[in-house]
Coordinates of C-alpha atoms in Angstrom, one line a residue:
X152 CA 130.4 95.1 142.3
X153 CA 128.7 92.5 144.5
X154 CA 128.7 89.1 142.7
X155 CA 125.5 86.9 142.2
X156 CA 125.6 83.1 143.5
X157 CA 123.4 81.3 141.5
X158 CA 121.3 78.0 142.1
X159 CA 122.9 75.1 140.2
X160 CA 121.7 72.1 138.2
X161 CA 123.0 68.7 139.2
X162 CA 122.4 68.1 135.7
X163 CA 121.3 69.6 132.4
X164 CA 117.9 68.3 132.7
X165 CA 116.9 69.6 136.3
X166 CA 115.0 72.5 136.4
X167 CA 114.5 73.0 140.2
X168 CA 115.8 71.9 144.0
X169 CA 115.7 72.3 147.4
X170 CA 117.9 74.5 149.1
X171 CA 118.8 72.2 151.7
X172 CA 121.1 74.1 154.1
X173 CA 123.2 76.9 154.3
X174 CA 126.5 75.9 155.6
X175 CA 128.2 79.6 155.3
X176 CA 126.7 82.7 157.4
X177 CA 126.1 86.1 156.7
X178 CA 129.3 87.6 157.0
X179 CA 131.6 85.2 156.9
X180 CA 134.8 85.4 154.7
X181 CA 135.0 82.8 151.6
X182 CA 137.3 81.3 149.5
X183 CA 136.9 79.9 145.9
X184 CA 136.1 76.0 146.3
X185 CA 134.9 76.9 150.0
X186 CA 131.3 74.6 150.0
X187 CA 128.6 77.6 150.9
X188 CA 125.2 75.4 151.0
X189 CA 123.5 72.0 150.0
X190 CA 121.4 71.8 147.2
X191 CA 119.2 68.5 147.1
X192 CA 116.3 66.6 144.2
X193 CA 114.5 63.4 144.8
X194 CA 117.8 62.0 143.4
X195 CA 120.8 63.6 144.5
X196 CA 122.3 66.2 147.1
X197 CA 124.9 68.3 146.0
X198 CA 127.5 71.0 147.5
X199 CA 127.2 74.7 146.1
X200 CA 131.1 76.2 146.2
X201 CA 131.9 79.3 145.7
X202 CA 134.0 80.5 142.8
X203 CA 134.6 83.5 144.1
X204 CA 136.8 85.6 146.9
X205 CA 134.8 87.9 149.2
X206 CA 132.6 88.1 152.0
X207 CA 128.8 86.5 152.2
X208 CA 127.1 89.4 152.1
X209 CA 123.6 88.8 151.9
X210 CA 121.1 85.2 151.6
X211 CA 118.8 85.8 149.6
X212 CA 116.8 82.1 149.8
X213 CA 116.5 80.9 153.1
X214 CA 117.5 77.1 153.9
X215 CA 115.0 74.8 154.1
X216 CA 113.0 76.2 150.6
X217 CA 111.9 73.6 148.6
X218 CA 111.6 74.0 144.3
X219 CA 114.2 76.7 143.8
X220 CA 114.3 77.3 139.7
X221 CA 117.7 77.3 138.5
X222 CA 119.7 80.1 137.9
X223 CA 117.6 81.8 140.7
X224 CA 120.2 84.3 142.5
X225 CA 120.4 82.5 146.2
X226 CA 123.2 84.2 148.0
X227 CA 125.4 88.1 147.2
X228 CA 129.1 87.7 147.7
X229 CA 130.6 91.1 148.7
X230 CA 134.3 91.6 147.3
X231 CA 137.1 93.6 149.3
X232 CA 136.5 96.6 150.4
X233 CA 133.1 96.2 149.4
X234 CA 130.1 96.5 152.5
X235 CA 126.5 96.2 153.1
X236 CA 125.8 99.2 151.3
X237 CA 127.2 97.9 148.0
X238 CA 124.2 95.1 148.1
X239 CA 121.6 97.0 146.0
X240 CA 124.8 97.8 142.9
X241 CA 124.4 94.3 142.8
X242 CA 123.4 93.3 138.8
X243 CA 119.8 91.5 138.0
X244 CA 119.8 88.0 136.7
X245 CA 119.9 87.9 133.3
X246 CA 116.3 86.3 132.1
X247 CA 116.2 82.5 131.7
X248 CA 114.1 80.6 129.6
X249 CA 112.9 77.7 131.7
X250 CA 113.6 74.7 130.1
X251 CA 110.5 73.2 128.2
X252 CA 108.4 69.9 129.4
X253 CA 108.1 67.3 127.0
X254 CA 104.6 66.6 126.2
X255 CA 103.5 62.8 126.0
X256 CA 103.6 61.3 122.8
X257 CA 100.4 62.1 120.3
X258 CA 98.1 59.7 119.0
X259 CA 99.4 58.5 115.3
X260 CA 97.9 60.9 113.3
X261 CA 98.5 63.9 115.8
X262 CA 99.9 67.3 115.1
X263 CA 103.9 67.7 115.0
X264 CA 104.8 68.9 118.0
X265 CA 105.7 72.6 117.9
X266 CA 109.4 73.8 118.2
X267 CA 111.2 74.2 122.0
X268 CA 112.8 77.0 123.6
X269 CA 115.9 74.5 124.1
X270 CA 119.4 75.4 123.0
X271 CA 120.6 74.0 119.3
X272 CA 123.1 71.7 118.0
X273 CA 126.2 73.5 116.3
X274 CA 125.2 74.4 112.6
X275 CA 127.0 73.7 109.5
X276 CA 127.0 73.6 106.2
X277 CA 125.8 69.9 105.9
X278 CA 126.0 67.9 103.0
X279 CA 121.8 66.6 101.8
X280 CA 121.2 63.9 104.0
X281 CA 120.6 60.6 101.9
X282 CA 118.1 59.4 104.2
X283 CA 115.9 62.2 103.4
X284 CA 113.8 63.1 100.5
X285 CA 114.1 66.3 98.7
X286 CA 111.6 68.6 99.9
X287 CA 110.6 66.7 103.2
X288 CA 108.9 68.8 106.2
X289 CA 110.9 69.3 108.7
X290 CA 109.9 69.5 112.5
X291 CA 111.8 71.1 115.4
X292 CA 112.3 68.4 118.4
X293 CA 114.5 68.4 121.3
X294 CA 116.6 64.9 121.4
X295 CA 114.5 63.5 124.2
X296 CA 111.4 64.2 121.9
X297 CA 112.9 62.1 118.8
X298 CA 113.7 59.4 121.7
X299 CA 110.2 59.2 122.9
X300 CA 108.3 59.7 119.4
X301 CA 110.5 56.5 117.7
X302 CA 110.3 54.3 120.9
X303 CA 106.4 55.2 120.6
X304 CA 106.2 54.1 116.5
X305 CA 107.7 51.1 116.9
X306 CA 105.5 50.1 119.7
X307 CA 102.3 51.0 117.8
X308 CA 103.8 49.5 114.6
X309 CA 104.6 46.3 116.9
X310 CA 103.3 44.7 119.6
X311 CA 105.9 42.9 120.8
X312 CA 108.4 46.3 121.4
X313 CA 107.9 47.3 125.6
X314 CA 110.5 49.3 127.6
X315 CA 111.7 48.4 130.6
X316 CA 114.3 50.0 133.6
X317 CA 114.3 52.0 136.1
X318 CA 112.1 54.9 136.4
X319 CA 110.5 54.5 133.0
X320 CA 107.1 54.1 133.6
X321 CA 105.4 56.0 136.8
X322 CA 108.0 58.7 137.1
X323 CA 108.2 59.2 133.0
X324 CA 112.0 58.6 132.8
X325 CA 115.2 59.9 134.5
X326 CA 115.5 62.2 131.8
X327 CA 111.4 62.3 130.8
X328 CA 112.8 60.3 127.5
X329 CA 109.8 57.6 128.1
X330 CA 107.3 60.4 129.3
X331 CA 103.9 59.5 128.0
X332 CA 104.3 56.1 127.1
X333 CA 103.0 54.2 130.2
X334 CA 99.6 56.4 129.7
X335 CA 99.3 54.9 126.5
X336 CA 100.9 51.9 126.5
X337 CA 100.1 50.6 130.0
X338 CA 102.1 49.2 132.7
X339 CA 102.5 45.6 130.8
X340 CA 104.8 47.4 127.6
X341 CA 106.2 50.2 129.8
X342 CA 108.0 48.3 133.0
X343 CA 109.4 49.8 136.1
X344 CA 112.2 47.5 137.6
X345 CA 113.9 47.4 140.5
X346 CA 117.6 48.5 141.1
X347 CA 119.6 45.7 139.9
X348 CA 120.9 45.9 136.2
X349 CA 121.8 43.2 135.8
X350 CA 118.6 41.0 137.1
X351 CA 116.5 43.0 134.3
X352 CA 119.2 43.4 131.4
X353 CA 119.0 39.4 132.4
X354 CA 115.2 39.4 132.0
X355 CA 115.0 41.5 128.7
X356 CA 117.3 39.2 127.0
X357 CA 115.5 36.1 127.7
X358 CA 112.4 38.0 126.7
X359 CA 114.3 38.4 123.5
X360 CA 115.5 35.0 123.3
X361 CA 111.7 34.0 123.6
X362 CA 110.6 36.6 120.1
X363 CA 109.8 39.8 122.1
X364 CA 111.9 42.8 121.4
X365 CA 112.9 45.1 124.9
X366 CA 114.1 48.3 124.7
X367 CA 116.2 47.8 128.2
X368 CA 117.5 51.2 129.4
X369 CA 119.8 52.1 131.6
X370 CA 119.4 55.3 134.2
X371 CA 123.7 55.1 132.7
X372 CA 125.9 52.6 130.8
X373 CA 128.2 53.0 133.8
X374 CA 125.0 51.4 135.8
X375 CA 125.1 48.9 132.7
X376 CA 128.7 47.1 134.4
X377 CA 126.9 45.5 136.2
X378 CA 124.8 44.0 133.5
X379 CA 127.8 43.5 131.3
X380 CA 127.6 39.9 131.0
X381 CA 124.0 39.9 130.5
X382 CA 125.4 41.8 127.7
X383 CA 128.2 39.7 126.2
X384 CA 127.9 36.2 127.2
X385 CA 124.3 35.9 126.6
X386 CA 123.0 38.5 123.9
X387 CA 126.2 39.2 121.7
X388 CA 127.2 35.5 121.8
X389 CA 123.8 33.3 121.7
X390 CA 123.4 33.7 117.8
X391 CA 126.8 32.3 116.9
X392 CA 127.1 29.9 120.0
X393 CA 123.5 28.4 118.3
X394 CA 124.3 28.2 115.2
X395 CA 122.0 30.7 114.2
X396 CA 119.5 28.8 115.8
X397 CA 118.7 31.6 118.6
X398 CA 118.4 35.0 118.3
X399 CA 118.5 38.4 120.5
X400 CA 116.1 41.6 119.0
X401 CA 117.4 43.8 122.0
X402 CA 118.2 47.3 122.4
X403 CA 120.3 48.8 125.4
X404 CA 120.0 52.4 125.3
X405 CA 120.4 55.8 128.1
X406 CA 123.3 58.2 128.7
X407 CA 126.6 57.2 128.1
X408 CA 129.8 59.3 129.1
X409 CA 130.3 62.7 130.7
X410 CA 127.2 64.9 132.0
X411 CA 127.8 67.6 134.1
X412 CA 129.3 67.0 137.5
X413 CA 128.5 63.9 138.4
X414 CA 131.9 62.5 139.1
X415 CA 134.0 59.5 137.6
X416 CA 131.5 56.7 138.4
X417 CA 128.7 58.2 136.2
X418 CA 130.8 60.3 133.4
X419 CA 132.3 56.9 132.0
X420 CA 132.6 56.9 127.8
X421 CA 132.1 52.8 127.3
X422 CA 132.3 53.6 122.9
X423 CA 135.2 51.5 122.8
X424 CA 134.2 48.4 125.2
X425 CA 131.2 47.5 123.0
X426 CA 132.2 48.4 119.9
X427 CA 135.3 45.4 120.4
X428 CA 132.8 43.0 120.9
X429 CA 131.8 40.5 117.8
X430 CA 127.8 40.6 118.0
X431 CA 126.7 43.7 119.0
X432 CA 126.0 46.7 117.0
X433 CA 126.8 50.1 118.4
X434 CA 125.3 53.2 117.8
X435 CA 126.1 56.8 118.7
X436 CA 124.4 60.2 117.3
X437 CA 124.7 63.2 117.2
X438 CA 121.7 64.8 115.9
X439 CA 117.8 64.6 116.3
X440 CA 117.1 63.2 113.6
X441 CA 119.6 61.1 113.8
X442 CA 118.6 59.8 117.6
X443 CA 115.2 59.1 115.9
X444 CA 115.6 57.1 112.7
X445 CA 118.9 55.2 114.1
X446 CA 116.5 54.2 117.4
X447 CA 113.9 53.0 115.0
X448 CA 116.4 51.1 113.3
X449 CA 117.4 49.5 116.5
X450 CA 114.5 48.6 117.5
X451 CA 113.6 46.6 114.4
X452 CA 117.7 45.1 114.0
X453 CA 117.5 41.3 114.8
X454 CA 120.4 41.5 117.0
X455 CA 121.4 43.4 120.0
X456 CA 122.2 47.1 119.6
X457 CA 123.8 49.4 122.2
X458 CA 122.0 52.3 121.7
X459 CA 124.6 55.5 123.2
X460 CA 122.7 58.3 123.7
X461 CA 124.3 62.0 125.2
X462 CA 122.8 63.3 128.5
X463 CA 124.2 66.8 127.8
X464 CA 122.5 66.6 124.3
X465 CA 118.9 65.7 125.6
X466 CA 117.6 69.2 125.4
X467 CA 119.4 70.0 122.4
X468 CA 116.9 70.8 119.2
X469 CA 117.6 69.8 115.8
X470 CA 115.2 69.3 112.8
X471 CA 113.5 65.5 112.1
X472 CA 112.0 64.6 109.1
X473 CA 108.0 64.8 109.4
X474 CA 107.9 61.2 107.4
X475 CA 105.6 58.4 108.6
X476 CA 108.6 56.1 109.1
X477 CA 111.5 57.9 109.2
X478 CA 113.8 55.1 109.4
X479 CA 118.8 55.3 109.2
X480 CA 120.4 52.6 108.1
X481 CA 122.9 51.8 111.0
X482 CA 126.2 51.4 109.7
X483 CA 126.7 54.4 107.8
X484 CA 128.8 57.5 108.9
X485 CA 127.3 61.3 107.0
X486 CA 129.4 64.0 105.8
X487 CA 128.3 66.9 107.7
X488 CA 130.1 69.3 106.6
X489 CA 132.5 69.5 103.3
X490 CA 136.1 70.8 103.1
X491 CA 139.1 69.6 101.6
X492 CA 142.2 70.4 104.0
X493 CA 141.7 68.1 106.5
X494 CA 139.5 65.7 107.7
X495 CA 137.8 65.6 111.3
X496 CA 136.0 62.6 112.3
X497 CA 133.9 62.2 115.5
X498 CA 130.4 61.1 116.7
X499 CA 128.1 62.0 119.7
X500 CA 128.7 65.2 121.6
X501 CA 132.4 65.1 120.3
X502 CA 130.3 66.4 117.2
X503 CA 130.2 69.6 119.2
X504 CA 134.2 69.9 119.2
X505 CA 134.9 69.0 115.7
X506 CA 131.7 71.8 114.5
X507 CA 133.1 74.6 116.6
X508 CA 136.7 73.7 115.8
X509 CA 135.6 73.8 111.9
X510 CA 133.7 77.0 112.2
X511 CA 137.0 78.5 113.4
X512 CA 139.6 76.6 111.3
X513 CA 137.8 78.4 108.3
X514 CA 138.4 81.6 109.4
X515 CA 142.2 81.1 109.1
X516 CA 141.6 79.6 105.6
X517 CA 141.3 75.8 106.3
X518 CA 138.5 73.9 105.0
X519 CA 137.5 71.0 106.8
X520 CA 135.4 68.4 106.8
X521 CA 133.3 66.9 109.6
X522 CA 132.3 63.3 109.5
X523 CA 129.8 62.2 112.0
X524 CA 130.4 58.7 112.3
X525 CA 127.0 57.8 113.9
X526 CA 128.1 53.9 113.8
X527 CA 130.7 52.9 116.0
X528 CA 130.0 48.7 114.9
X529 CA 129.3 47.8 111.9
X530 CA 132.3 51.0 111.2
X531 CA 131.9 52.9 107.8
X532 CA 135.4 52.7 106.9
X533 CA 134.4 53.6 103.6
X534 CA 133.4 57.2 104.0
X535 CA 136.5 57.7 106.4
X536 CA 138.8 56.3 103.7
X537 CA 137.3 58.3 100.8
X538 CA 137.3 61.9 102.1
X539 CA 140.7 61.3 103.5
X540 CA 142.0 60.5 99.8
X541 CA 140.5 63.7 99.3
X542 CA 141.8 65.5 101.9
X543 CA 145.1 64.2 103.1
X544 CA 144.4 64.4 106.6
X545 CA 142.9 63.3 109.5
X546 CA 141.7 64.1 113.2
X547 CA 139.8 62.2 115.5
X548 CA 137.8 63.3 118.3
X549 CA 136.3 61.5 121.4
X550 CA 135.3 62.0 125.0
X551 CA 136.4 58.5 125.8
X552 CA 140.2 58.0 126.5
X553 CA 142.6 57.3 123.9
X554 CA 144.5 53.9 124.8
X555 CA 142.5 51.4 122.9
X556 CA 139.9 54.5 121.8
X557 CA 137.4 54.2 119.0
X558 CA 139.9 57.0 117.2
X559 CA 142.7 54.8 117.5
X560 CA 140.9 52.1 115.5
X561 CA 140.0 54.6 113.1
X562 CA 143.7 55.7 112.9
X563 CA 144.6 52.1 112.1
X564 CA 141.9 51.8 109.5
X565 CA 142.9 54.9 107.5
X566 CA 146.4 53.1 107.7
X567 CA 145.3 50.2 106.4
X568 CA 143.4 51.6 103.4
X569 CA 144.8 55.1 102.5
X570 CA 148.4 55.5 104.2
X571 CA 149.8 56.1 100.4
X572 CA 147.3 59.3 100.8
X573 CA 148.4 61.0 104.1
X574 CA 150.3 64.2 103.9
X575 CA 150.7 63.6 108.1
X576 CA 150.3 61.2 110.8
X577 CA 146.7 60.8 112.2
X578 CA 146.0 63.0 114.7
X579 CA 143.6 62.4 118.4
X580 CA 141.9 64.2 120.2
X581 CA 140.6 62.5 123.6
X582 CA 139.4 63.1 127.2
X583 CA 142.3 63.2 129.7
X584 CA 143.8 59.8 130.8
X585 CA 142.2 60.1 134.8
X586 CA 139.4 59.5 136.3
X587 CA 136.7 62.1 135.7
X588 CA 136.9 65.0 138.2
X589 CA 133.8 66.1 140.2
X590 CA 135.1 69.8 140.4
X591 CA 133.6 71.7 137.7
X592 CA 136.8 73.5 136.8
X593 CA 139.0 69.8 136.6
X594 CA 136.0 68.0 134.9
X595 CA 136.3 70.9 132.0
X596 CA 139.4 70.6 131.4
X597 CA 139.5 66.2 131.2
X598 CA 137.1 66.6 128.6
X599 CA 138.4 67.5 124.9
X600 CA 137.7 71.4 123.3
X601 CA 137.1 72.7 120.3
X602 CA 140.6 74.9 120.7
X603 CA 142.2 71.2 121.2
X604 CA 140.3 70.3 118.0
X605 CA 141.4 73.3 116.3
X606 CA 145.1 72.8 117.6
X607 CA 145.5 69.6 115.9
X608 CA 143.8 70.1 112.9
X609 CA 145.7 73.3 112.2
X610 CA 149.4 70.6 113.5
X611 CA 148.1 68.0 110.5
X612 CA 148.3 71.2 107.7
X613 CA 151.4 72.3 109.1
X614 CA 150.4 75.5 109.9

């Protein structure tokens, strides 16, 4: 049966490009990996290859059109011994919802906004979350939406909180996190910059330095090397080379680690290099709620927090409190899911791993429970500790690499403070040790998976 090529997203939050050119003819034989066409946004131009054997058999959107939805069929690949006449067996697209627009933030007392057709976060069986009253209203966001609505409360609640970076303001965000806050905020609170990280990381820290407190973000924290000293020397360092004299109310935030295709110079994890540094906090969720109340604490910490946030998860839903300050104490890791054969400890989108991995580890009969540390610095060593008395064991899982990983500093912790409890040796699970691959197929298989998860959990019970 003929086989459907399909326009691609250059990442999870495009929802349209220009089919550029065509760089395969009617007719012509093709290979898997061969590049068939050019697809192309405001921001990037990428190659379409084929992951299939065959002959082109039919175009189906000519070059040079402009606003092409994703997952549109473009092109029919014909397979051997298949012709012309095979073209109208081939299947029809599957129906896809088109991903949903963020609306601009509402006025204080507005409505909730209603729930998005985006897909969800793995569900478990989650502990009560602390933070949250018994019987709260819940609201269904998308992460980008809990982004936008706590930057927005803490700018209302204070007038010294403004954003600033690149593309925040007139084109509402790289990833539409800031979209609606320039309309209401104006062009003094919400601040386009030019292309050089770090002149404005450089700028938001002396604006800190001086009482006001930026939220600086960055299009990616691999973009943020160049700010790094910005970062270090002058707002982790200031408060103790003063003698407490000087402070730095700054938050760092944007994507941070693998996205989808976009090569090893934007899918760096940096967990690890901030959260060695004396003076910065470092935050990393997982969840909506989560991305909300641990932004609001940010923005109100006295000292500089890097705010890690998940491209992939940006569209992701999840349920936020409908409180009038919804507010997470950073610092402290949540149980997400109980068990007591093995614990599983992770944070940001390795949260997906260790979820999936549970939901099948308890179909062979192993209980386990899923730790979202959330914190990377300040660390809550003491939830860590505690349900590995319980438990025996342990896993960590990260995208970032293991030598000198945030896992391997957990490893050494549960050493340190529950080794006389450990049925087995810790156990990691990590991206690959190279460079991130652009080819989807290489890229998939550098970055950890739930089987991997699974795997080691199931190596820790012996089983």
């Amino acid at each position: 049966m003929p086989i459907q090529v399909l326009m691609p997203a250059l990442s999870p939050t495009m929802e349209k490009g220009n089919l550029a050119k065509w760089l395969k003819k009617e007719g012509e034989a093709i290979k898997s990996g061969d590049v068939i066409a050019e697809i192309e946004t405001d921001k990037a131009t990428m190659e379409v290859e084929a992951t299939d054997e065959g002959t082109l058999g039919k175009i189906l959107i000519p070059e040079g059109t402009a606003d092409v939805a994703v997952n549109t069929p473009i092109a029919t690949i014909l397979a051997d011994g298949e012709s012309a006449a095979d073209l109208a067996k081939a299947p029809a697209p599957a129906p896809q919802p088109k991903a949903a627009e963020s609306a601009a933030p509402a006025a204080a007392k507005a409505e909730a906004p209603a729930p998005r057709a985006a897909p969800s976060a793995p569900q478990a069986a989650a502990e009560p979350d602390p933070e949250v009253p018994a019987g709260t209203e819940m609201v269904t966001q998308t992460i980008r939406e809990a982004l936008r609505d706590a930057m927005a409360e803490e700018m209302r609640r204070d007038a010294d909180v403004f954003v600033m970076g690149e593309e925040v303001a007139e084109y509402q965000g790289a990833y539409k996190v800031t979209q609606g806050l320039l309309q209401e905020f104006g062009a003094k609170r919400v601040i386009d910059t030019p292309i050089t990280e770090h002149g404005f990381a450089g700028i938001g820290v002396g604006a800190a330095m001086t009482g006001l407190k930026p939220v600086v973000e960055f299009m990616t924290f691999n973009f943020a090397m160049q700010a790094i000293d910005q970062i270090i020397n002058s707002a982790a360092k200031t408060l103790y080379m003063s003698g407490g004299q000087m402070g730095c109310s700054i938050v760092f935030r944007g994507p941070n680690g693998a996205a989808a295709r976009v090569a090893a110079q934007h899918s760096q994890d940096y967990s690890s290099w901030y959260s060695n540094v004396p003076g910065l906090k470092v935050v990393a969720p997982f969840s909506a709620a989560d991305y909300k109340g641990l932004l609001k604490a940010a923005i109100r910490d006295p000292n500089p927090v890097i705010f890690l946030e998940n491209e992939v998860l940006y569209g992701h839903t999840g349920e936020v409190p409908k409180l009038d300050d919804f507010v997470i104490p950073i610092g402290k890791a949540r149980i997400v899911r109980s068990g007591s054969h093995v614990t599983i400890i992770s944070w940001s989108n390795g949260m997906t791993y260790a979820l999936k991995a549970a939901d099948e580890l308890a179909k062979d009969g192993i209980e386990a429970e899923v730790i979202d540390l959330r914190t990377m610095r300040p660390m809550d060593t003491e939830t860590i500790v505690n349900s590995v008395k319980k438990t025996g064991r342990a896993v960590t899982v990260e995208e970032g690499w293991a030598q000198s990983g945030v896992g391997a500093e957990i490893a050494a912790r549960i050493m340190e403070n529950a080794f006389d409890y450990l049925d087995a040796p810790v156990a990691r699970v990590s991206g690959k040790d190279v460079p991130m691959p652009y080819a989807a197929n290489l890229e998939k298989l550098a970055l950890p998976s739930a089987a991997e998860v699974v795997e080691a959990a199931k190596a820790v019970c012996y089983r």
